[in-house]
Coordinates of C-alpha atoms in Angstrom, one line a residue:
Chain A
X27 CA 4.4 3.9 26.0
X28 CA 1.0 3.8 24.8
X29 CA 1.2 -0.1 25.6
X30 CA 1.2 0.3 29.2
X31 CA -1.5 2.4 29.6
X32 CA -3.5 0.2 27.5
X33 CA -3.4 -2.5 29.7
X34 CA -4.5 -1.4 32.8
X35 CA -7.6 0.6 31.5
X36 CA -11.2 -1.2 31.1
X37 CA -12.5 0.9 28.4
X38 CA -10.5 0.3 24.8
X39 CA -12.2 2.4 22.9
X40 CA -15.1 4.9 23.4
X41 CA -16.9 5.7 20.2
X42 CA -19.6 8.7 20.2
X43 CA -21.4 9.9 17.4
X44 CA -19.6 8.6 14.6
X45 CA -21.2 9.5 11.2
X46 CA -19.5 8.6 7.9
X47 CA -21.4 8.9 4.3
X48 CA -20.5 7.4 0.9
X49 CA -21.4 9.8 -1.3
X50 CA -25.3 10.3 -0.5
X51 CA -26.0 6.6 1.5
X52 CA -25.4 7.6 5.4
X53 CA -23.6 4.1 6.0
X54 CA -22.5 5.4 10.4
X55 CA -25.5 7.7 11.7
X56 CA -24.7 8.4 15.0
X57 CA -22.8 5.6 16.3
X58 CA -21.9 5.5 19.7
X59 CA -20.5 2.5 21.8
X60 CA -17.5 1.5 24.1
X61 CA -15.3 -1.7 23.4
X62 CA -14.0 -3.3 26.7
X63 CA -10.7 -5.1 27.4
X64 CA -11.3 -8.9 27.6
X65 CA -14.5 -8.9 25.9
X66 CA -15.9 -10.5 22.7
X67 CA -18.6 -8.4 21.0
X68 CA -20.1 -9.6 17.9
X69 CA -21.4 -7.4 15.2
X70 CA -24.6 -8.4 13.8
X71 CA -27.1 -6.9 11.6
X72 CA -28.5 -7.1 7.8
X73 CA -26.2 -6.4 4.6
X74 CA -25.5 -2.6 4.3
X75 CA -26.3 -2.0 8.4
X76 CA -22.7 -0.2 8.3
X77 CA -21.2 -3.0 10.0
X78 CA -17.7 -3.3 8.0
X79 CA -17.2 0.1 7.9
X80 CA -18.1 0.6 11.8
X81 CA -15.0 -2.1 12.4
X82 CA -13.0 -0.2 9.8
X83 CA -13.4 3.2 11.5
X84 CA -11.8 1.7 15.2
X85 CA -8.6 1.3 13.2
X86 CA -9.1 4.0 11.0
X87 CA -9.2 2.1 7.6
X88 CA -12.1 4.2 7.1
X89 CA -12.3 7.9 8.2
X90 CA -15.5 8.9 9.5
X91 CA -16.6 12.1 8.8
X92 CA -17.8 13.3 12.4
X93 CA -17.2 11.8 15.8
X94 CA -14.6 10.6 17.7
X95 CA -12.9 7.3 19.1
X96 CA -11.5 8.0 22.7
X97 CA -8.5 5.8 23.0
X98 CA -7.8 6.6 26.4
X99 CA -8.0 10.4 26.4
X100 CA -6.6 10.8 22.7
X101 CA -9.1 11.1 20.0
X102 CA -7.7 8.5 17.2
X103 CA -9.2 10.3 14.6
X104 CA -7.7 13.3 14.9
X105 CA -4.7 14.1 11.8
X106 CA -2.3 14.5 14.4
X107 CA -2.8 11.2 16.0
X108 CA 0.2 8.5 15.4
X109 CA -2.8 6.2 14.4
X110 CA 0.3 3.5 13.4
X111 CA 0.9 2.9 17.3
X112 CA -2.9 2.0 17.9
X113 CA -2.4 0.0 14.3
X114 CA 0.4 -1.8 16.2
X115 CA -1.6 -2.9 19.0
X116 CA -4.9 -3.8 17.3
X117 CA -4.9 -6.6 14.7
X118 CA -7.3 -7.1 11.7
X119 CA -8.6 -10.2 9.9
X120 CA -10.1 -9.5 6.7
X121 CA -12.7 -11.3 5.0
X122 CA -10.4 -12.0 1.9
X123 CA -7.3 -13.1 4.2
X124 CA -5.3 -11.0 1.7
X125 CA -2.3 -12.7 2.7
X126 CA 0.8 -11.6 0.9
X127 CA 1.0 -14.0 -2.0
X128 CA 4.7 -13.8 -2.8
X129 CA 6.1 -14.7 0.6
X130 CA 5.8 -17.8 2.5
X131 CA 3.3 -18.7 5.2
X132 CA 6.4 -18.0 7.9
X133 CA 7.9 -14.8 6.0
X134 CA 3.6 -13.4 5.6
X135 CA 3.9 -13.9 9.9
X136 CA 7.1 -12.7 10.5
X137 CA 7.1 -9.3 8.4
X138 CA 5.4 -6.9 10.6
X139 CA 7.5 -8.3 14.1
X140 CA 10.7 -7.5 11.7
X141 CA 9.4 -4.4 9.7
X142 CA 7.3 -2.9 12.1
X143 CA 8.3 -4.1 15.4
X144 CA 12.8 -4.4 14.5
X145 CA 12.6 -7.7 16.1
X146 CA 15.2 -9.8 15.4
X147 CA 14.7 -12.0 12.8
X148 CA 15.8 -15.2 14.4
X149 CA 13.7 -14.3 17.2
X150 CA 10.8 -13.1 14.7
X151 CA 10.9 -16.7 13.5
X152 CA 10.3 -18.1 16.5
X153 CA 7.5 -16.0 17.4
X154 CA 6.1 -17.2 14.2
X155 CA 6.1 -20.1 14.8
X156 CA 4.9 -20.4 17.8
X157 CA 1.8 -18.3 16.8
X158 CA 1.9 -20.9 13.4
X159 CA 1.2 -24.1 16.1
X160 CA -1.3 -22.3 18.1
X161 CA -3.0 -21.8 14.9
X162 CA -2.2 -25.4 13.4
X163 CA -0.4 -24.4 10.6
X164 CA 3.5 -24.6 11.7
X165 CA 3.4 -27.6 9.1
X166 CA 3.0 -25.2 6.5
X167 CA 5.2 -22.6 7.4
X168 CA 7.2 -23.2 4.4
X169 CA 4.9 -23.2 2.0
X170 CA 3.3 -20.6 0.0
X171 CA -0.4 -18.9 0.4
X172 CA -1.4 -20.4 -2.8
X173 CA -1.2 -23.7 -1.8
X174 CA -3.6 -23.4 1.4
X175 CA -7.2 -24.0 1.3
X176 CA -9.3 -20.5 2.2
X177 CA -9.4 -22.3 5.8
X178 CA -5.8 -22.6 6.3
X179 CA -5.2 -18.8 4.6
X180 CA -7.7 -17.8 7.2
X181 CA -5.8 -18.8 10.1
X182 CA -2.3 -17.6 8.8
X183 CA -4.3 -14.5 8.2
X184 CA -4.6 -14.6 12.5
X185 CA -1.6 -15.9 13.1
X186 CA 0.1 -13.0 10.9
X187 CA -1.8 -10.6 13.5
X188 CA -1.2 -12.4 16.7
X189 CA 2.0 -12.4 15.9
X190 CA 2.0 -8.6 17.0
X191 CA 0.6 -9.6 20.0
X192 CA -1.7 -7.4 19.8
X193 CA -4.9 -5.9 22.6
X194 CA -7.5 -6.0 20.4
X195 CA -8.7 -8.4 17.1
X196 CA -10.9 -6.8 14.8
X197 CA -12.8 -9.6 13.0
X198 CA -14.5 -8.8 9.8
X199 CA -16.4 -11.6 8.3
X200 CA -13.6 -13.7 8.9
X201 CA -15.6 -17.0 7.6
X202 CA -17.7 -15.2 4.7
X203 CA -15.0 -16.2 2.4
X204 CA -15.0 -19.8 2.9
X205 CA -16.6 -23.0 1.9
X206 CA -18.8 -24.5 4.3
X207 CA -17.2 -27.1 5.9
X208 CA -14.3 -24.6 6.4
X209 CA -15.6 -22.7 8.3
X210 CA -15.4 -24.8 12.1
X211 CA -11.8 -24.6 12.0
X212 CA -11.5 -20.5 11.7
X213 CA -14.3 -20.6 14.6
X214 CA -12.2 -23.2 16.2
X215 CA -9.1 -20.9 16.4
X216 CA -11.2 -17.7 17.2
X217 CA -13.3 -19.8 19.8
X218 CA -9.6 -20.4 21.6
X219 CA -8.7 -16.9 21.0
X220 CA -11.5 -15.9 23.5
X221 CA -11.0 -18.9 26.0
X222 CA -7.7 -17.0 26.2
X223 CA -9.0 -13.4 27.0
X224 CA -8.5 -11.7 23.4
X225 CA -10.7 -8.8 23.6
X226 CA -12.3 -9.0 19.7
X227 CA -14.6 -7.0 17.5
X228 CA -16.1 -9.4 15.3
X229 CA -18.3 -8.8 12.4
X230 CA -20.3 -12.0 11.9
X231 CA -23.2 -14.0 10.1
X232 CA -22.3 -17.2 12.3
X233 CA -25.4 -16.8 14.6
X234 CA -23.9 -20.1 16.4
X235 CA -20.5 -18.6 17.3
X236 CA -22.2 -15.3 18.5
X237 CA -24.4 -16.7 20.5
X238 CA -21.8 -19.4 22.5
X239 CA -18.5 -16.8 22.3
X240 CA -19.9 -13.2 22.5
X241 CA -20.3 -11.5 25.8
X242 CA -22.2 -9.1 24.1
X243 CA -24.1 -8.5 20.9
X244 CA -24.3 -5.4 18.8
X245 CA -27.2 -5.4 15.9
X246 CA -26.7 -2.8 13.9
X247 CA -29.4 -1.3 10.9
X248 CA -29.3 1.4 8.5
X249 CA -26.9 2.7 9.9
X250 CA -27.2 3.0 13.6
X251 CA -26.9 0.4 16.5
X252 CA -30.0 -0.4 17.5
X253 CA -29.6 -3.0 20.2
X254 CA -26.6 -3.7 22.5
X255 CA -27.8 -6.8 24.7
X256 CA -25.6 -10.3 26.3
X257 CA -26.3 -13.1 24.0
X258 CA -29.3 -14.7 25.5
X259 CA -30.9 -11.7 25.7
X260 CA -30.4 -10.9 21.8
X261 CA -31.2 -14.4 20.5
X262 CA -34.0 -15.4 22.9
X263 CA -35.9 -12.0 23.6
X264 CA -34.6 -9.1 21.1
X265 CA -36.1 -6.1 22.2
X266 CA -37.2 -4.0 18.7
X267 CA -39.0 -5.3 15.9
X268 CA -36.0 -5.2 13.5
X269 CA -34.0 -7.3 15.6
X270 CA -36.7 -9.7 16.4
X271 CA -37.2 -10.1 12.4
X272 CA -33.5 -10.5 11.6
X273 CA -33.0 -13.5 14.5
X274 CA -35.8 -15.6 13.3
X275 CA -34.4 -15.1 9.6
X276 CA -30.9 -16.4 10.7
X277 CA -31.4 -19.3 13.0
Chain B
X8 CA 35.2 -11.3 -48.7
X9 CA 38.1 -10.0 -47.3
X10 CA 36.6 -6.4 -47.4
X11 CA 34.1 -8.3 -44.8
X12 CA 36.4 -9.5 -42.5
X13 CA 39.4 -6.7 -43.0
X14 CA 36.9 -3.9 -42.9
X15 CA 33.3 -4.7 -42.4
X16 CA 33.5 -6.3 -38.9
X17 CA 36.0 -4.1 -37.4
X18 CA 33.7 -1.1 -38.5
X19 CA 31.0 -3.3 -36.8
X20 CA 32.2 -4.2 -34.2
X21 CA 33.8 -0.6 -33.1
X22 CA 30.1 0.5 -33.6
X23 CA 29.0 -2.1 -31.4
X24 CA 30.4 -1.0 -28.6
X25 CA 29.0 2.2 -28.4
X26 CA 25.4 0.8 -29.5
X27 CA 25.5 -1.1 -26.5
X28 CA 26.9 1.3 -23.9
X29 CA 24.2 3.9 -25.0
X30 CA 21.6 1.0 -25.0
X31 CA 22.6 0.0 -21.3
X32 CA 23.2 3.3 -20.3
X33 CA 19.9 4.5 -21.7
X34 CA 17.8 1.8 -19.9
X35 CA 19.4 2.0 -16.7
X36 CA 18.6 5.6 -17.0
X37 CA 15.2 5.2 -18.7
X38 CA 14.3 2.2 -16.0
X39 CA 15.3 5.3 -13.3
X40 CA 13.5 8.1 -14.9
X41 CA 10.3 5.8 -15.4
X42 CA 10.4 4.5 -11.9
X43 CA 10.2 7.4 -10.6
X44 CA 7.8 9.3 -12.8
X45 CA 5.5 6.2 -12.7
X46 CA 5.4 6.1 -9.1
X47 CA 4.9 10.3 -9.9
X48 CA 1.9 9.4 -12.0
X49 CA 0.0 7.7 -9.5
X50 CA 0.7 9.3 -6.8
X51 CA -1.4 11.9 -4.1
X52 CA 1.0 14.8 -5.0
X53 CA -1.1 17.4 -7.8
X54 CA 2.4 18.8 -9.1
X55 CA 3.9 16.1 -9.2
X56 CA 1.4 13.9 -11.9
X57 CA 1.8 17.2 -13.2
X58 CA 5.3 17.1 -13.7
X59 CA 5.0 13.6 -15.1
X60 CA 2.1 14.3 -16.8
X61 CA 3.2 17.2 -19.5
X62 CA 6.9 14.9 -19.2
X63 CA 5.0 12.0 -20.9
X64 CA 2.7 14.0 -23.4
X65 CA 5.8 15.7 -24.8
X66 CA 7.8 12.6 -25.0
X67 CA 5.0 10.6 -26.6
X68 CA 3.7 12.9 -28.6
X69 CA 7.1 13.3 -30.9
X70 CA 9.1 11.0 -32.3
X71 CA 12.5 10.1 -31.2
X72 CA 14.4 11.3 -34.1
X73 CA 13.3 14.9 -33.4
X74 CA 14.0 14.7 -29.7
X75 CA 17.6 13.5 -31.0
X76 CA 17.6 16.8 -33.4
X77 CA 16.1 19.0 -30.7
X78 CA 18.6 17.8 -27.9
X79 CA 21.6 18.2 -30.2
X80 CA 21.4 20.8 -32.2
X81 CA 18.6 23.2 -30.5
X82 CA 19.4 23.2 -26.9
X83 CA 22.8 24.0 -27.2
X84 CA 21.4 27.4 -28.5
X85 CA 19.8 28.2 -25.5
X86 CA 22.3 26.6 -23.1
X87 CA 25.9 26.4 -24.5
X88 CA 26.3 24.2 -21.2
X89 CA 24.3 21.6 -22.6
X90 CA 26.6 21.2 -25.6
X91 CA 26.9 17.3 -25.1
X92 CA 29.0 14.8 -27.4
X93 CA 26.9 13.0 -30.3
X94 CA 27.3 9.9 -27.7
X95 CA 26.2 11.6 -24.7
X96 CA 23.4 13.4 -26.6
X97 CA 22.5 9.9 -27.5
X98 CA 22.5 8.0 -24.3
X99 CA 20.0 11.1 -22.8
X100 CA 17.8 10.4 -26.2
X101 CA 17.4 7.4 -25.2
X102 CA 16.7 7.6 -21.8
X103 CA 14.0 10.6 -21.7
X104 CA 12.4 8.6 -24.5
X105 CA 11.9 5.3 -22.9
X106 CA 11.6 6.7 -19.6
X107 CA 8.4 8.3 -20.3
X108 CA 7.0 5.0 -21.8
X109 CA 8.4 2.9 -18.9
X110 CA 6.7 5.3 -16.6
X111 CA 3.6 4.4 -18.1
X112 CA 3.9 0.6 -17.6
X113 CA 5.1 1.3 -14.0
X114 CA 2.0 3.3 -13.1
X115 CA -0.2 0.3 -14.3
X116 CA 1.8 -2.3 -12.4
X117 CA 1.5 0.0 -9.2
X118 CA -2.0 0.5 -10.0
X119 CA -2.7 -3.1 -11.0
X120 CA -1.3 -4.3 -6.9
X121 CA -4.3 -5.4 -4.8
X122 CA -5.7 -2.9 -2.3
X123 CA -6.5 -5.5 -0.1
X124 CA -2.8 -5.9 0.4
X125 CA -1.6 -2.5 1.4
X126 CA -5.3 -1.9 3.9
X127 CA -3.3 -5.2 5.7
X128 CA -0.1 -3.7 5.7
X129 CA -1.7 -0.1 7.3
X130 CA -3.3 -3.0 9.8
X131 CA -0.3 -4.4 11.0
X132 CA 1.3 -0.7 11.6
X133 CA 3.0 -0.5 8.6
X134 CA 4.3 2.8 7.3
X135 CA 3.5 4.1 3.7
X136 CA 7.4 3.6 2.8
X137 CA 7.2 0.2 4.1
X138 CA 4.2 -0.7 2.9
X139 CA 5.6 0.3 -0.9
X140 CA 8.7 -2.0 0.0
X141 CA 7.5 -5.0 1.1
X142 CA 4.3 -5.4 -0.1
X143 CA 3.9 -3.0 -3.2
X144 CA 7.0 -3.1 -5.3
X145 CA 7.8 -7.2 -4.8
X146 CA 4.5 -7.9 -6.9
X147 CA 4.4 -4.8 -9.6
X148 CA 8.2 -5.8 -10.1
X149 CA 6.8 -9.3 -10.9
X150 CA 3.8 -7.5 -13.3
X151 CA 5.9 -5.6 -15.8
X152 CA 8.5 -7.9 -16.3
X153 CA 7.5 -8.3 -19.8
X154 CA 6.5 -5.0 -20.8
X155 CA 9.7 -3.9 -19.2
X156 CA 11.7 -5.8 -21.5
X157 CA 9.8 -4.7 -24.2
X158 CA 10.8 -1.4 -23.5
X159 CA 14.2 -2.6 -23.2
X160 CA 14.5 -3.9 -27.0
X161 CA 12.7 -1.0 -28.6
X162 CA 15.3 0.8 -26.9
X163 CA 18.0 -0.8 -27.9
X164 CA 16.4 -0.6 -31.6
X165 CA 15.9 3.2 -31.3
X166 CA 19.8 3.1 -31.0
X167 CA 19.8 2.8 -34.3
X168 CA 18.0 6.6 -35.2
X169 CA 20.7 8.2 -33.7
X170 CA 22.7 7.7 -36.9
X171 CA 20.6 11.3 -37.6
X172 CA 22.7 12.7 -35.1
X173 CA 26.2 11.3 -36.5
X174 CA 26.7 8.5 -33.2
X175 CA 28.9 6.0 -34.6
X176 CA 27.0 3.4 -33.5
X177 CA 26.5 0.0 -35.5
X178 CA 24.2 1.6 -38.3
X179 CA 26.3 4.6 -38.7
X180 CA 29.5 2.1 -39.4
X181 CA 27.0 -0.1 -41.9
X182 CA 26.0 3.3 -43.6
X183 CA 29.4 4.5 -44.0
X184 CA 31.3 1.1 -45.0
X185 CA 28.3 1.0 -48.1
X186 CA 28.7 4.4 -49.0
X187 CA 32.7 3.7 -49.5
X188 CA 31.9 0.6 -51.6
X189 CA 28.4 0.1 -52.7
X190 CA 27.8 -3.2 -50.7
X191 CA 24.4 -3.4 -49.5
X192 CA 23.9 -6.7 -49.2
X193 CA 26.7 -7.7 -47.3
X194 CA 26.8 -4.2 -44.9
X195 CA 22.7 -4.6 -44.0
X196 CA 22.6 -8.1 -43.8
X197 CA 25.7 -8.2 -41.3
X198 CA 23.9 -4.9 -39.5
X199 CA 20.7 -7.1 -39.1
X200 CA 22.1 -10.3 -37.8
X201 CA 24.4 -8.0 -35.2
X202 CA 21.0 -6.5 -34.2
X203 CA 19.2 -9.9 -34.0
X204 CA 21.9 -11.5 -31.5
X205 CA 22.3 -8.4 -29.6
X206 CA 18.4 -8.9 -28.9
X207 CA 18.5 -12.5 -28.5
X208 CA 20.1 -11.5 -25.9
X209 CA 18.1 -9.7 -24.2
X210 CA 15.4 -12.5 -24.6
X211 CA 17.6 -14.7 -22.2
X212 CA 18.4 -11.9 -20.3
X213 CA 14.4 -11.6 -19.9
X214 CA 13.6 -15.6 -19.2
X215 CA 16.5 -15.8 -16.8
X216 CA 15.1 -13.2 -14.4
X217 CA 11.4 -14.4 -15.6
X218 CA 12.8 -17.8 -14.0
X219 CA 14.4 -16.2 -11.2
X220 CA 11.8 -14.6 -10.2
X221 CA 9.1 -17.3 -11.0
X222 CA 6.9 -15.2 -13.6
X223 CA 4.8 -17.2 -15.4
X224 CA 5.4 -20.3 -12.9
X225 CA 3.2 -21.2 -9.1
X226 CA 5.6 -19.2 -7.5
X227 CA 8.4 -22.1 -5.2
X228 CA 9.5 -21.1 -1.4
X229 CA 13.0 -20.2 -1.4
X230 CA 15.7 -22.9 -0.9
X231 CA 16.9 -20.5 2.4
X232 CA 13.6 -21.8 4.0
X233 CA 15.0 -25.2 4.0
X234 CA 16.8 -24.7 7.5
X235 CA 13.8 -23.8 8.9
X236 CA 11.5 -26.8 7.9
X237 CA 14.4 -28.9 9.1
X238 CA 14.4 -27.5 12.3
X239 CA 10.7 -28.5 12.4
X240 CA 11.5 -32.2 11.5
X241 CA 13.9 -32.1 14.4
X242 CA 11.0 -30.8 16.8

């Protein structure tokens, strides 16, 4: 039910005033923002800014203590919001893949479609699959997380939540994890995610990939969003001091 | 030698079957019991690590042989209903009495699960139930293997105390064939080397699911997968 409603609205989530504290450190002061179908924002901003935990509040990971996140007319984050049924439709890629070590590449993509979903399984297979070769992996489908280099894990890791076809990919630090010269073909896969219309939530330090895939930049301190500006706009001109001083650190 | 083999093994073997229903009975029942009062421990609910809490002090904090009395003799006092057989007295002995212990290695293997891996099961719209399943209970089972099993043989030792409650388990037969004719060695050196293969046992019992389940090995995809890679070839 809640599907069809989601796709023909603009606004995916409207965010106002969300505050969350841990313990004494205000880590959300006041944070308010919309996401919008089809678009790529990146989320930039100095260690401690409040960045993970902003991405963690959309699918309620992370409970703020005040605010609210509109998702069409219901507020998630009230207790008697079936928060599983937004869970469903938005998919998360953690920084530590935290793919399920016991089960096989195919079996880590296919559980949710089966569990979550009652899909068939012969048909959950295929799904997986076919989410497995758009991710370049359906080689590996058989073997185990293990044996997969933190590149490879990584894109399971998106497979596994495509695989819910989902409207929304939260992104958090998907590449922080990774060696180097590992970290192209995660951006490779995200990069063709976007091409494709994936609205996405990314948490980032890749000022490259921000600047060619975002439509939009949020740079977040202490706390608080402080800018909210296209790309080229960010990178080229940032508008506060803070901002300017963090872009000419990173590039 | 013939008092060996006319009386000595017959008396042995007689208690051996009882030794060994109470010992499977009791850890089927202790395995139960501490499932469910590990899972108790570390759980949200206040009254309920409660209830598993004061469980496990009580249980630890006196030894079996006095549960055994206790259970026996005492409670029957209060509750003629509970008036149980020296054998059924012995098989809940058991079962209390490792339960509490087992609940303690079942909280840490529950515990000891990566939170990283039940935040991506809540991510993917998984239920709490589910969640526990698939992606909770596969790897804790994994974790206390060895402690489990651990459990198992003490248990199956502990057997052997019940003797203070007259079971006529294996040590009971020993104790009464050397009371009748003063042969130590023969009655506690057949009683030990019943006790030793009855464990040894166990030990294969242990490395068979150890192996089954891959333990201490890089964990190997499941033959079953095999179609599926084949089917990829074909593509």
């Amino acid at each position: 039910m809640a599907n069809e409603v989601i796709s023909t609205e603009q606004n995916f989530l409207r965010v106002r005033n969300l505050c969350k504290s841990f313990d004494a450190l205000k880590v959300l002061d006041n944070v308010s923002t919309d996401i919008h179908l089809g678009e790529v924002t990146c989320v930039l901003g100095p260690s401690g800014a409040g960045k993970s935990t902003f991405l963690r509040c959309l699918n309620r990971l992370e409970t703020p203590e005040s605010g609210e996140i509109i998702c069409f007319g219901k507020n998630t984050l009230t207790r008697d919001y079936d928060i599983r049924s937004l869970r469903e439709e938005v998919g998360m890629v953690f920084q530590q893949f935290n793919l399920f070590p016991l089960k096989t590449v195919l079996s880590n993509v296919m559980l949710a479609p089966v569990v979550v979903k009652k899909i068939k399984k012969a048909e959950a297979r295929e799904l997986a699959m076919s989410e497995l070769e758009k991710v370049g992996l359906a080689e590996k489908a058989n073997s185990l997380p293990g044996t997969l280099s933190g590149g490879q894990k990584q894109r399971v890791a998106i497979a596994r939540s495509l695989a819910m076809k989902p409207k929304l990919m939260l992104f958090d630090e998907p590449t922080s994890a990774l060696d180097p010269e590992l970290v192209s073909d995660v951006l490779d896969v995200m990069k063709q995610l976007a091409r494709d219309g994936m609205t996405m939530v990314v948490v980032t330090h890749e000022m490259g990939f921000a600047r060619e895939v975002a439509d939009r930049i949020l740079f977040m301190a202490d706390g608080k969003i402080i800018e909210d500006d296209a790309p080229d706009v960010f990178f080229d001109s940032p508008r506060t001091e803070r901002a300017r001083a963090f872009v000419e650190k990173m590039l | 030698m013939s008092s060996l083999t006319h009386t000595l093994l017959p008396m042995l073997l007689q208690g051996l079957r009882l030794t060994i229903l109470i010992a499977v009975l009791g850890i089927v029942f202790a395995f139960a019991i501490g499932s469910v009062a590990g899972y108790a421990l570390q759980s949200k609910s206040k009254i309920a690590r409660g209830v598993s809490f004061i469980y496990i002090w009580i249980i630890r904090g006196t030894p079996l042989v006095v549960q055994a009395l206790y259970i026996y003799y005492v409670l029957p006092l209060f509750m003629p209903f509970l008036e149980l057989s020296s054998m059924a007295a012995g098989v809940v002995v058991i079962s209390i009495n490792s339960g509490a212990f087992i609940a303690e290695i079942v909280r840490g293997a529950l515990q000891g699960v990566d939170g990283g891996q039940k935040e991506t099961g809540a991510s993917l719209g998984m239920t709490n139930f589910q969640i526990l399943i698939h992606l909770v209970i596969p790897p804790a089972f994994r974790a206390v293997i060895p402690a489990l099993f651990n459990q198992f043989i003490i248990a199956l030792k502990d057997t052997s105390l019940l003797t203070i409650i007259v079971v006529n388990e294996m040590t009971q037969m020993a104790m009464r064939y050397s009371s009748l004719n003063f042969r130590y060695i023969e009655a506690y050196t057949a009683l030990a080397v019943f006790y030793l293969v009855l464990i040894s046992v166990l030990v294969l019992i242990q490395k068979f699911v150890e192996r089954k389940l891959g333990v201490n090995a890089p964990v190997k995809p499941k033959l079953k997968n095999l179609t599926a890679k084949l089917k990829l070839k074909a593509k």
